[in-house]
PDB file of C-alpha atoms and ligand atoms in Angstrom:
ATOM      1  CA  UNK A   1      10.506-196.683 -31.670  1.00  0.00           C
ATOM      2  CA  UNK A   2      13.468-199.025 -32.362  1.00  0.00           C
ATOM      3  CA  UNK A   3      16.197-198.731 -29.582  1.00  0.00           C
ATOM      4  CA  UNK A   4      16.179-196.756 -26.533  1.00  0.00           C
ATOM      5  CA  UNK A   5      17.536-193.376 -27.436  1.00  0.00           C
ATOM      6  CA  UNK A   6      16.931-190.918 -24.512  1.00  0.00           C
ATOM      7  CA  UNK A   7      16.055-187.812 -26.745  1.00  0.00           C
ATOM      8  CA  UNK A   8      13.726-189.995 -28.841  1.00  0.00           C
ATOM      9  CA  UNK A   9      12.156-191.400 -25.652  1.00  0.00           C
ATOM     10  CA  UNK A  10      11.087-187.747 -24.549  1.00  0.00           C
ATOM     11  CA  UNK A  11       9.739-186.991 -28.233  1.00  0.00           C
ATOM     12  CA  UNK A  12       7.575-189.932 -28.148  1.00  0.00           C
ATOM     13  CA  UNK A  13       6.205-189.421 -24.614  1.00  0.00           C
ATOM     14  CA  UNK A  14       5.336-185.818 -25.693  1.00  0.00           C
ATOM     15  CA  UNK A  15       3.591-187.017 -28.832  1.00  0.00           C
ATOM     16  CA  UNK A  16       1.769-189.677 -26.712  1.00  0.00           C
ATOM     17  CA  UNK A  17       0.821-186.854 -24.305  1.00  0.00           C
ATOM     18  CA  UNK A  18      -0.642-184.606 -26.986  1.00  0.00           C
ATOM     19  CA  UNK A  19      -2.636-187.506 -28.174  1.00  0.00           C
ATOM     20  CA  UNK A  20      -4.054-188.254 -24.899  1.00  0.00           C
ATOM     21  CA  UNK A  21      -5.038-184.657 -24.384  1.00  0.00           C
ATOM     22  CA  UNK A  22      -6.927-184.285 -27.589  1.00  0.00           C
ATOM     23  CA  UNK A  23      -8.588-187.890 -27.418  1.00  0.00           C
ATOM     24  CA  UNK A  24      -6.476-189.764 -30.109  1.00  0.00           C
ATOM     25  CA  UNK A  25      -6.090-193.373 -28.954  1.00  0.00           C
ATOM     26  CA  UNK A  26      -2.458-194.490 -29.824  1.00  0.00           C
ATOM     27  CA  UNK A  27      -0.268-197.703 -29.367  1.00  0.00           C
ATOM     28  CA  UNK A  28       3.342-197.743 -28.830  1.00  0.00           C
ATOM     29  CA  UNK A  29       5.350-200.364 -30.375  1.00  0.00           C
ATOM     30  CA  UNK A  30       8.889-200.101 -28.521  1.00  0.00           C
ATOM     31  CA  UNK A  31      11.134-202.434 -30.598  1.00  0.00           C
ATOM     32  CA  UNK A  32      14.489-204.005 -29.476  1.00  0.00           C
ATOM     33  CA  UNK A  33      17.574-202.189 -31.212  1.00  0.00           C
ATOM     34  CA  UNK A  34      18.586-205.551 -32.589  1.00  0.00           C
ATOM     35  CA  UNK A  35      15.428-205.885 -34.459  1.00  0.00           C
ATOM     36  CA  UNK A  36      15.932-207.259 -38.062  1.00  0.00           C
ATOM     37  CA  UNK A  37      14.923-205.366 -41.017  1.00  0.00           C
ATOM     38  CA  UNK A  38      12.186-207.998 -41.972  1.00  0.00           C
ATOM     39  CA  UNK A  39      10.549-207.921 -38.095  1.00  0.00           C
ATOM     40  CA  UNK A  40      10.285-203.991 -38.650  1.00  0.00           C
ATOM     41  CA  UNK A  41       8.841-204.214 -42.058  1.00  0.00           C
ATOM     42  CA  UNK A  42       6.558-206.882 -41.105  1.00  0.00           C
ATOM     43  CA  UNK A  43       5.207-204.671 -38.186  1.00  0.00           C
ATOM     44  CA  UNK A  44       4.941-201.735 -40.546  1.00  0.00           C
ATOM     45  CA  UNK A  45       2.929-203.965 -43.064  1.00  0.00           C
ATOM     46  CA  UNK A  46       0.419-205.073 -40.470  1.00  0.00           C
ATOM     47  CA  UNK A  47      -0.307-201.492 -39.562  1.00  0.00           C
ATOM     48  CA  UNK A  48      -0.588-200.304 -42.909  1.00  0.00           C
ATOM     49  CA  UNK A  49      -3.313-202.959 -43.463  1.00  0.00           C
ATOM     50  CA  UNK A  50      -4.912-202.427 -40.273  1.00  0.00           C
ATOM     51  CA  UNK A  51      -8.294-200.295 -40.752  1.00  0.00           C
ATOM     52  CA  UNK A  52      -8.609-199.237 -37.047  1.00  0.00           C
ATOM     53  CA  UNK A  53      -5.058-197.408 -37.614  1.00  0.00           C
ATOM     54  CA  UNK A  54      -5.052-193.832 -39.326  1.00  0.00           C
ATOM     55  CA  UNK A  55      -1.514-192.933 -38.831  1.00  0.00           C
ATOM     56  CA  UNK A  56       2.121-194.461 -38.525  1.00  0.00           C
ATOM     57  CA  UNK A  57       5.018-192.864 -37.174  1.00  0.00           C
ATOM     58  CA  UNK A  58       8.527-194.383 -37.121  1.00  0.00           C
ATOM     59  CA  UNK A  59      10.410-192.121 -34.517  1.00  0.00           C
ATOM     60  CA  UNK A  60      13.974-191.382 -36.228  1.00  0.00           C
ATOM     61  CA  UNK A  61      16.854-192.000 -35.540  1.00  0.00           C
ATOM     62  CA  UNK A  62      16.749-195.901 -35.932  1.00  0.00           C
ATOM     63  CA  UNK A  63      19.711-198.086 -35.345  1.00  0.00           C
ATOM     64  CA  UNK A  64      22.268-197.910 -38.245  1.00  0.00           C
ATOM     65  CA  UNK A  65      21.927-201.596 -39.423  1.00  0.00           C
ATOM     66  CA  UNK A  66      18.442-200.675 -40.549  1.00  0.00           C
ATOM     67  CA  UNK A  67      18.046-198.365 -43.493  1.00  0.00           C
ATOM     68  CA  UNK A  68      15.752-195.514 -42.478  1.00  0.00           C
ATOM     69  CA  UNK A  69      14.910-194.265 -45.970  1.00  0.00           C
ATOM     70  CA  UNK A  70      13.581-197.737 -47.011  1.00  0.00           C
ATOM     71  CA  UNK A  71      11.884-198.108 -43.685  1.00  0.00           C
ATOM     72  CA  UNK A  72      10.046-194.546 -44.212  1.00  0.00           C
ATOM     73  CA  UNK A  73       9.178-195.736 -47.562  1.00  0.00           C
ATOM     74  CA  UNK A  74       7.428-198.764 -46.046  1.00  0.00           C
ATOM     75  CA  UNK A  75       4.692-196.681 -44.524  1.00  0.00           C
ATOM     76  CA  UNK A  76       2.026-196.180 -47.016  1.00  0.00           C
ATOM     77  CA  UNK A  77       1.723-192.645 -48.159  1.00  0.00           C
ATOM     78  CA  UNK A  78      -2.019-192.385 -46.802  1.00  0.00           C
ATOM     79  CA  UNK A  79      -0.999-192.891 -43.106  1.00  0.00           C
ATOM     80  CA  UNK A  80       2.461-191.232 -43.484  1.00  0.00           C
ATOM     81  CA  UNK A  81       1.719-188.538 -41.054  1.00  0.00           C
ATOM     82  CA  UNK A  82       5.203-187.572 -40.489  1.00  0.00           C
ATOM     83  CA  UNK A  83       5.396-186.722 -44.298  1.00  0.00           C
ATOM     84  CA  UNK A  84       8.856-188.919 -44.856  1.00  0.00           C
ATOM     85  CA  UNK A  85       7.655-191.241 -47.449  1.00  0.00           C
ATOM     86  CA  UNK A  86       9.294-190.193 -50.781  1.00  0.00           C
ATOM     87  CA  UNK A  87       5.752-189.818 -52.360  1.00  0.00           C
ATOM     88  CA  UNK A  88       4.859-187.164 -49.688  1.00  0.00           C
ATOM     89  CA  UNK A  89       8.393-185.577 -50.096  1.00  0.00           C
ATOM     90  CA  UNK A  90       7.825-185.505 -53.941  1.00  0.00           C
ATOM     91  CA  UNK A  91       4.254-184.114 -53.625  1.00  0.00           C
ATOM     92  CA  UNK A  92       5.701-181.337 -51.386  1.00  0.00           C
ATOM     93  CA  UNK A  93       8.565-180.575 -54.135  1.00  0.00           C
ATOM     94  CA  UNK A  94       6.015-180.296 -57.026  1.00  0.00           C
ATOM     95  CA  UNK A  95       3.321-178.552 -55.146  1.00  0.00           C
ATOM     96  CA  UNK A  96       0.843-181.406 -54.862  1.00  0.00           C
ATOM     97  CA  UNK A  97      -1.366-181.997 -51.764  1.00  0.00           C
ATOM     98  CA  UNK A  98       0.120-184.608 -49.346  1.00  0.00           C
ATOM     99  CA  UNK A  99       1.691-184.744 -45.787  1.00  0.00           C
ATOM    100  CA  UNK A 100       4.157-182.067 -45.054  1.00  0.00           C
ATOM    101  CA  UNK A 101       7.077-182.935 -42.795  1.00  0.00           C
ATOM    102  CA  UNK A 102       5.668-181.614 -39.332  1.00  0.00           C
ATOM    103  CA  UNK A 103       8.732-179.339 -38.161  1.00  0.00           C
ATOM    104  CA  UNK A 104       8.661-177.113 -41.426  1.00  0.00           C
ATOM    105  CA  UNK A 105       5.048-177.498 -41.534  1.00  0.00           C
ATOM    106  CA  UNK A 106       4.693-175.971 -37.916  1.00  0.00           C
ATOM    107  CA  UNK A 107       7.129-173.293 -38.836  1.00  0.00           C
ATOM    108  CA  UNK A 108       4.860-172.218 -41.868  1.00  0.00           C
ATOM    109  CA  UNK A 109       1.968-172.192 -39.433  1.00  0.00           C
ATOM    110  CA  UNK A 110       4.014-169.519 -37.366  1.00  0.00           C
ATOM    111  CA  UNK A 111       4.630-167.394 -40.192  1.00  0.00           C
ATOM    112  CA  UNK A 112       0.794-167.593 -41.116  1.00  0.00           C
ATOM    113  CA  UNK A 113      -0.224-166.740 -37.775  1.00  0.00           C
ATOM    114  CA  UNK A 114       1.932-163.586 -37.274  1.00  0.00           C
ATOM    115  CA  UNK A 115       1.343-162.606 -40.726  1.00  0.00           C
ATOM    116  CA  UNK A 116       4.918-162.676 -41.694  1.00  0.00           C
ATOM    117  CA  UNK A 117       5.286-162.123 -45.395  1.00  0.00           C
ATOM    118  CA  UNK A 118       7.684-164.480 -47.292  1.00  0.00           C
ATOM    119  CA  UNK A 119       7.206-163.443 -50.918  1.00  0.00           C
ATOM    120  CA  UNK A 120      10.734-161.705 -52.172  1.00  0.00           C
ATOM    121  CA  UNK A 121      12.364-162.436 -48.710  1.00  0.00           C
ATOM    122  CA  UNK A 122      15.872-163.684 -48.240  1.00  0.00           C
ATOM    123  CA  UNK A 123      15.390-167.000 -46.269  1.00  0.00           C
ATOM    124  CA  UNK A 124      18.380-168.779 -45.143  1.00  0.00           C
ATOM    125  CA  UNK A 125      17.982-172.104 -43.767  1.00  0.00           C
ATOM    126  CA  UNK A 126      21.040-173.877 -41.536  1.00  0.00           C
ATOM    127  CA  UNK A 127      20.996-177.547 -42.077  1.00  0.00           C
ATOM    128  CA  UNK A 128      19.943-179.781 -44.996  1.00  0.00           C
ATOM    129  CA  UNK A 129      18.372-182.916 -43.275  1.00  0.00           C
ATOM    130  CA  UNK A 130      15.570-184.718 -45.089  1.00  0.00           C
ATOM    131  CA  UNK A 131      13.354-184.179 -41.959  1.00  0.00           C
ATOM    132  CA  UNK A 132      14.040-180.496 -41.488  1.00  0.00           C
ATOM    133  CA  UNK A 133      16.266-178.514 -43.769  1.00  0.00           C
ATOM    134  CA  UNK A 134      15.381-179.850 -47.239  1.00  0.00           C
ATOM    135  CA  UNK A 135      11.499-179.909 -46.626  1.00  0.00           C
ATOM    136  CA  UNK A 136      11.665-176.249 -45.100  1.00  0.00           C
ATOM    137  CA  UNK A 137      13.529-175.142 -48.281  1.00  0.00           C
ATOM    138  CA  UNK A 138      10.605-176.472 -50.325  1.00  0.00           C
ATOM    139  CA  UNK A 139       7.800-174.804 -48.143  1.00  0.00           C
ATOM    140  CA  UNK A 140       9.582-171.282 -48.300  1.00  0.00           C
ATOM    141  CA  UNK A 141      10.155-171.657 -51.764  1.00  0.00           C
ATOM    142  CA  UNK A 142       6.508-172.519 -52.376  1.00  0.00           C
ATOM    143  CA  UNK A 143       5.628-168.987 -50.666  1.00  0.00           C
ATOM    144  CA  UNK A 144       8.006-167.315 -52.943  1.00  0.00           C
ATOM    145  CA  UNK A 145      10.978-166.657 -50.757  1.00  0.00           C
ATOM    146  CA  UNK A 146      14.617-166.627 -52.140  1.00  0.00           C
ATOM    147  CA  UNK A 147      15.930-169.667 -50.440  1.00  0.00           C
ATOM    148  CA  UNK A 148      19.708-170.361 -49.440  1.00  0.00           C
ATOM    149  CA  UNK A 149      20.369-173.585 -47.695  1.00  0.00           C
ATOM    150  CA  UNK A 150      23.572-173.872 -45.794  1.00  0.00           C
ATOM    151  CA  UNK A 151      25.521-177.052 -44.468  1.00  0.00           C
ATOM    152  CA  UNK A 152      28.759-177.992 -42.763  1.00  0.00           C
ATOM    153  CA  UNK A 153      30.806-177.515 -45.881  1.00  0.00           C
ATOM    154  CA  UNK A 154      29.084-173.971 -46.655  1.00  0.00           C
ATOM    155  CA  UNK A 155      31.894-171.126 -46.655  1.00  0.00           C
ATOM    156  CA  UNK A 156      31.562-167.701 -45.185  1.00  0.00           C
ATOM    157  CA  UNK A 157      28.367-168.843 -43.399  1.00  0.00           C
ATOM    158  CA  UNK A 158      28.179-165.455 -41.469  1.00  0.00           C
ATOM    159  CA  UNK A 159      28.252-163.343 -44.609  1.00  0.00           C
ATOM    160  CA  UNK A 160      25.199-165.585 -45.846  1.00  0.00           C
ATOM    161  CA  UNK A 161      23.262-165.377 -42.630  1.00  0.00           C
ATOM    162  CA  UNK A 162      23.789-161.619 -42.186  1.00  0.00           C
ATOM    163  CA  UNK A 163      21.699-160.973 -45.329  1.00  0.00           C
ATOM    164  CA  UNK A 164      18.757-163.110 -44.016  1.00  0.00           C
ATOM    165  CA  UNK A 165      15.395-161.571 -43.548  1.00  0.00           C
ATOM    166  CA  UNK A 166      14.236-164.879 -42.250  1.00  0.00           C
ATOM    167  CA  UNK A 167      16.829-167.261 -40.696  1.00  0.00           C
ATOM    168  CA  UNK A 168      15.956-170.798 -39.817  1.00  0.00           C
ATOM    169  CA  UNK A 169      18.485-172.685 -37.786  1.00  0.00           C
ATOM    170  CA  UNK A 170      18.555-176.493 -37.659  1.00  0.00           C
ATOM    171  CA  UNK A 171      21.811-177.840 -37.053  1.00  0.00           C
ATOM    172  CA  UNK A 172      21.862-179.181 -33.437  1.00  0.00           C
ATOM    173  CA  UNK A 173      24.620-176.887 -32.112  1.00  0.00           C
ATOM    174  CA  UNK A 174      24.166-175.253 -28.961  1.00  0.00           C
ATOM    175  CA  UNK A 175      24.159-171.339 -28.775  1.00  0.00           C
ATOM    176  CA  UNK A 176      25.789-171.314 -32.353  1.00  0.00           C
ATOM    177  CA  UNK A 177      23.797-168.276 -34.045  1.00  0.00           C
ATOM    178  CA  UNK A 178      25.309-165.110 -32.393  1.00  0.00           C
ATOM    179  CA  UNK A 179      24.143-161.473 -32.710  1.00  0.00           C
ATOM    180  CA  UNK A 180      26.982-160.851 -35.302  1.00  0.00           C
ATOM    181  CA  UNK A 181      25.414-163.611 -37.678  1.00  0.00           C
ATOM    182  CA  UNK A 182      22.166-161.811 -37.972  1.00  0.00           C
ATOM    183  CA  UNK A 183      20.588-158.932 -39.509  1.00  0.00           C
ATOM    184  CA  UNK A 184      18.734-156.136 -37.739  1.00  0.00           C
ATOM    185  CA  UNK A 185      15.038-156.945 -37.751  1.00  0.00           C
ATOM    186  CA  UNK A 186      15.237-160.448 -39.053  1.00  0.00           C
ATOM    187  CA  UNK A 187      12.776-163.292 -37.948  1.00  0.00           C
ATOM    188  CA  UNK A 188      14.873-166.016 -36.447  1.00  0.00           C
ATOM    189  CA  UNK A 189      13.312-169.609 -36.097  1.00  0.00           C
ATOM    190  CA  UNK A 190      15.314-171.907 -33.926  1.00  0.00           C
ATOM    191  CA  UNK A 191      14.563-175.510 -34.587  1.00  0.00           C
ATOM    192  CA  UNK A 192      17.531-176.851 -32.879  1.00  0.00           C
ATOM    193  CA  UNK A 193      17.434-178.825 -29.592  1.00  0.00           C
ATOM    194  CA  UNK A 194      20.276-179.816 -27.538  1.00  0.00           C
ATOM    195  CA  UNK A 195      20.885-181.096 -24.042  1.00  0.00           C
ATOM    196  CA  UNK A 196      23.539-179.310 -21.892  1.00  0.00           C
ATOM    197  CA  UNK A 197      25.490-180.763 -19.335  1.00  0.00           C
ATOM    198  CA  UNK A 198      23.310-179.379 -16.466  1.00  0.00           C
ATOM    199  CA  UNK A 199      20.303-181.073 -18.132  1.00  0.00           C
ATOM    200  CA  UNK A 200      18.758-177.890 -19.527  1.00  0.00           C
ATOM    201  CA  UNK A 201      17.551-177.802 -23.214  1.00  0.00           C
ATOM    202  CA  UNK A 202      19.154-175.320 -25.355  1.00  0.00           C
ATOM    203  CA  UNK A 203      18.517-174.093 -29.035  1.00  0.00           C
ATOM    204  CA  UNK A 204      20.890-173.456 -31.924  1.00  0.00           C
ATOM    205  CA  UNK A 205      20.568-169.506 -31.327  1.00  0.00           C
ATOM    206  CA  UNK A 206      22.126-167.632 -28.314  1.00  0.00           C
ATOM    207  CA  UNK A 207      18.804-166.210 -27.456  1.00  0.00           C
ATOM    208  CA  UNK A 208      19.787-163.487 -24.985  1.00  0.00           C
ATOM    209  CA  UNK A 209      22.670-162.356 -27.460  1.00  0.00           C
ATOM    210  CA  UNK A 210      20.244-162.168 -30.416  1.00  0.00           C
ATOM    211  CA  UNK A 211      16.864-161.158 -29.249  1.00  0.00           C
ATOM    212  CA  UNK A 212      17.301-157.576 -29.037  1.00  0.00           C
ATOM    213  CA  UNK A 213      18.357-157.177 -32.433  1.00  0.00           C
ATOM    214  CA  UNK A 214      15.580-159.119 -34.341  1.00  0.00           C
ATOM    215  CA  UNK A 215      12.030-158.499 -34.967  1.00  0.00           C
ATOM    216  CA  UNK A 216      11.016-162.009 -33.976  1.00  0.00           C
ATOM    217  CA  UNK A 217      12.614-165.004 -32.389  1.00  0.00           C
ATOM    218  CA  UNK A 218      11.292-168.528 -31.308  1.00  0.00           C
ATOM    219  CA  UNK A 219      12.405-169.724 -27.842  1.00  0.00           C
ATOM    220  CA  UNK A 220      13.782-173.068 -26.923  1.00  0.00           C
ATOM    221  CA  UNK A 221      11.882-174.947 -25.229  1.00  0.00           C
ATOM    222  CA  UNK A 222       8.533-173.860 -26.268  1.00  0.00           C
ATOM    223  CA  UNK A 223       8.796-172.757 -29.799  1.00  0.00           C
ATOM    224  CA  UNK A 224       8.937-174.773 -32.735  1.00  0.00           C
ATOM    225  CA  UNK A 225       8.722-178.128 -30.790  1.00  0.00           C
ATOM    226  CA  UNK A 226       5.138-177.868 -29.632  1.00  0.00           C
ATOM    227  CA  UNK A 227       4.369-176.729 -33.113  1.00  0.00           C
ATOM    228  CA  UNK A 228       5.759-179.991 -34.613  1.00  0.00           C
ATOM    229  CA  UNK A 229       3.520-181.954 -32.376  1.00  0.00           C
ATOM    230  CA  UNK A 230       0.414-179.855 -33.269  1.00  0.00           C
ATOM    231  CA  UNK A 231       1.194-180.533 -36.761  1.00  0.00           C
ATOM    232  CA  UNK A 232       1.548-184.258 -36.469  1.00  0.00           C
ATOM    233  CA  UNK A 233      -2.011-184.157 -34.811  1.00  0.00           C
ATOM    234  CA  UNK A 234      -3.088-181.957 -37.871  1.00  0.00           C
ATOM    235  CA  UNK A 235      -1.667-184.417 -40.421  1.00  0.00           C
ATOM    236  CA  UNK A 236      -3.306-187.394 -38.464  1.00  0.00           C
ATOM    237  CA  UNK A 237      -6.768-185.682 -38.614  1.00  0.00           C
ATOM    238  CA  UNK A 238      -6.356-185.047 -42.385  1.00  0.00           C
ATOM    239  CA  UNK A 239      -5.246-188.840 -42.881  1.00  0.00           C
ATOM    240  CA  UNK A 240      -8.285-189.949 -40.869  1.00  0.00           C
ATOM    241  CA  UNK A 241     -10.544-187.722 -42.747  1.00  0.00           C
ATOM    242  CA  UNK A 242      -9.413-188.891 -46.175  1.00  0.00           C
ATOM    243  CA  UNK A 243      -9.328-192.569 -45.388  1.00  0.00           C
ATOM    244  CA  UNK A 244     -12.917-192.109 -44.294  1.00  0.00           C
ATOM    245  CA  UNK A 245     -13.739-190.102 -47.011  1.00  0.00           C
ATOM    246  CA  UNK A 246     -15.035-187.377 -44.603  1.00  0.00           C
TER     247      UNK A 246
HETATM  248  P1  NAP B   1      20.795-183.525 -38.584  1.00  0.00           P
HETATM  249  O1  NAP B   1      20.317-184.575 -39.485  1.00  0.00           O
HETATM  250  O2  NAP B   1      22.030-183.988 -37.710  1.00  0.00           O
HETATM  251  O3  NAP B   1      21.391-182.337 -39.556  1.00  0.00           O
HETATM  252  C1  NAP B   1      22.099-181.485 -39.266  1.00  0.00           C
HETATM  253  C2  NAP B   1      22.511-180.450 -40.301  1.00  0.00           C
HETATM  254  O4  NAP B   1      23.110-179.435 -39.840  1.00  0.00           O
HETATM  255  C3  NAP B   1      23.433-181.247 -41.351  1.00  0.00           C
HETATM  256  O5  NAP B   1      22.698-180.760 -42.613  1.00  0.00           O
HETATM  257  C4  NAP B   1      24.780-180.525 -41.252  1.00  0.00           C
HETATM  258  O6  NAP B   1      25.364-180.322 -42.607  1.00  0.00           O
HETATM  259  C5  NAP B   1      24.433-179.208 -40.675  1.00  0.00           C
HETATM  260  N1  NAP B   1      25.394-178.577 -39.941  1.00  0.00           N
HETATM  261  C6  NAP B   1      25.988-179.049 -38.735  1.00  0.00           C
HETATM  262  N2  NAP B   1      26.940-178.308 -38.289  1.00  0.00           N
HETATM  263  C7  NAP B   1      26.807-177.107 -39.140  1.00  0.00           C
HETATM  264  C8  NAP B   1      27.666-175.864 -39.027  1.00  0.00           C
HETATM  265  N3  NAP B   1      28.579-175.540 -38.376  1.00  0.00           N
HETATM  266  N4  NAP B   1      27.064-175.005 -40.112  1.00  0.00           N
HETATM  267  C9  NAP B   1      26.264-175.183 -40.868  1.00  0.00           C
HETATM  268  N5  NAP B   1      25.594-176.423 -41.009  1.00  0.00           N
HETATM  269  C10 NAP B   1      25.906-177.353 -40.067  1.00  0.00           C
HETATM  270  O7  NAP B   1      19.809-182.749 -37.982  1.00  0.00           O
HETATM  271  P2  NAP B   1      18.162-182.598 -37.974  1.00  0.00           P
HETATM  272  O8  NAP B   1      17.496-183.903 -37.540  1.00  0.00           O
HETATM  273  O9  NAP B   1      17.732-181.688 -39.105  1.00  0.00           O
HETATM  274  O10 NAP B   1      17.895-181.901 -36.741  1.00  0.00           O
HETATM  275  C11 NAP B   1      18.744-180.629 -36.323  1.00  0.00           C
HETATM  276  C12 NAP B   1      18.291-180.066 -34.980  1.00  0.00           C
HETATM  277  O11 NAP B   1      16.939-179.700 -34.757  1.00  0.00           O
HETATM  278  C13 NAP B   1      18.553-180.865 -33.798  1.00  0.00           C
HETATM  279  O12 NAP B   1      18.972-180.346 -32.834  1.00  0.00           O
HETATM  280  C14 NAP B   1      17.198-181.702 -33.693  1.00  0.00           C
HETATM  281  O13 NAP B   1      17.204-182.195 -32.246  1.00  0.00           O
HETATM  282  C15 NAP B   1      16.462-180.555 -33.773  1.00  0.00           C
HETATM  283  N6  NAP B   1      15.029-180.880 -34.195  1.00  0.00           N
HETATM  284  C16 NAP B   1      14.063-180.342 -33.614  1.00  0.00           C
HETATM  285  C17 NAP B   1      12.799-180.500 -33.988  1.00  0.00           C
HETATM  286  C18 NAP B   1      11.513-179.846 -33.126  1.00  0.00           C
HETATM  287  O14 NAP B   1      10.459-180.321 -33.188  1.00  0.00           O
HETATM  288  N7  NAP B   1      11.973-178.630 -32.623  1.00  0.00           N
HETATM  289  C19 NAP B   1      12.405-181.587 -35.072  1.00  0.00           C
HETATM  290  C20 NAP B   1      13.468-182.059 -35.582  1.00  0.00           C
HETATM  291  C21 NAP B   1      14.961-181.807 -35.158  1.00  0.00           C
HETATM  292  P3  NAP B   1      25.816-181.610 -43.402  1.00  0.00           P
HETATM  293  O15 NAP B   1      24.488-182.232 -44.026  1.00  0.00           O
HETATM  294  O16 NAP B   1      26.916-181.112 -44.288  1.00  0.00           O
HETATM  295  O17 NAP B   1      26.264-182.645 -42.322  1.00  0.00           O
END
C-alpha cells in the first residue's frame, strides 16, 4: 500500500484478517506517499523473485505521481492475484486461463451459487473501471449475456437500466439506483461502497427503495465485498498450486 488512504487502510485490514483466518502468512509493506517509481518497482521486483512469496497485491489507488497501470504490469502474471497485470486482463478477454479480477470473479460466483442463468439475458454494468466494470463485462460475455456498459457520459441511463435482467452497479455514488431505474424481477448487484457523513457504509443502490421490486439484490456491506476477499484467497491458492506444480 502506498500512502495512507483511509478506505484503502480498511480494505488492507480486511484482507489481512482474511489471510489470518485461513492460515495464510502475509506481509504488509506500508510505503510513504512520496515514494519514487524506482523504489516501488524495486520492491515489486524483489517480491517477484522471492520464492517464498506466492501472491503480490498492490492496493489501489496509488498516488497520482505513480503510473498505476505500469505498476500493475510490474507484478509478474504468475503472482498477480488481483488479476490487474495486462497479461491476465488479456487472458480474460480471449478466454484463456489466468487470474480474474477479484470483484467481478466474486460476482460470477454469486451467480453460480444461486443458479442464476446469464445466457441470453440483458446485463447492464454501471461503471467502466479497469478493476470492476471492464472485467465484469468480459465475465458476463463469457457466459453469453448481452452486455451494455454505461459510464458518466451515457445518455438516457434510466431507459437502459430499466431493460436490465441483471443490473450491476459500480460507480461509487450512494443510493444512486432507485426503483424507477430497475425492471420488475431483476437481479441487482451492488458493488459501490461509499461512506456517509454519519460514518455508515452505503452502496450505489437505494436498497429499501428497490428491494421489493427485484428477484435478488446484494446488500452493502456484506454482499460483494466479502466475495471479493474470498476470491483473492482463491486466486492465491491457485497461484501457489501452479508455482509448486500441485
Ligand atoms: P471508479 O474507477 O471511480 O469508476 C467509476 C465508474 O463509474 C466510471 O467508469 C464512471 O464513468 C462511472 N460513473 C460515475 N458516475 C456515473 C453516473 N452518474 N452514471 C454512470 N456512470 C457513472 O470506480 P471503481 O474502482 O470501479 O469502484 C466503483 C465503486 O465500487 C466504488 O464505490 C468502490 O469503492 C467500489 N468497489 C467495491 C469493491 C468491493 O469489493 N465491493 C471493489 C472495488 C470497488 P467515467 O468512466 O465516464 O468516469
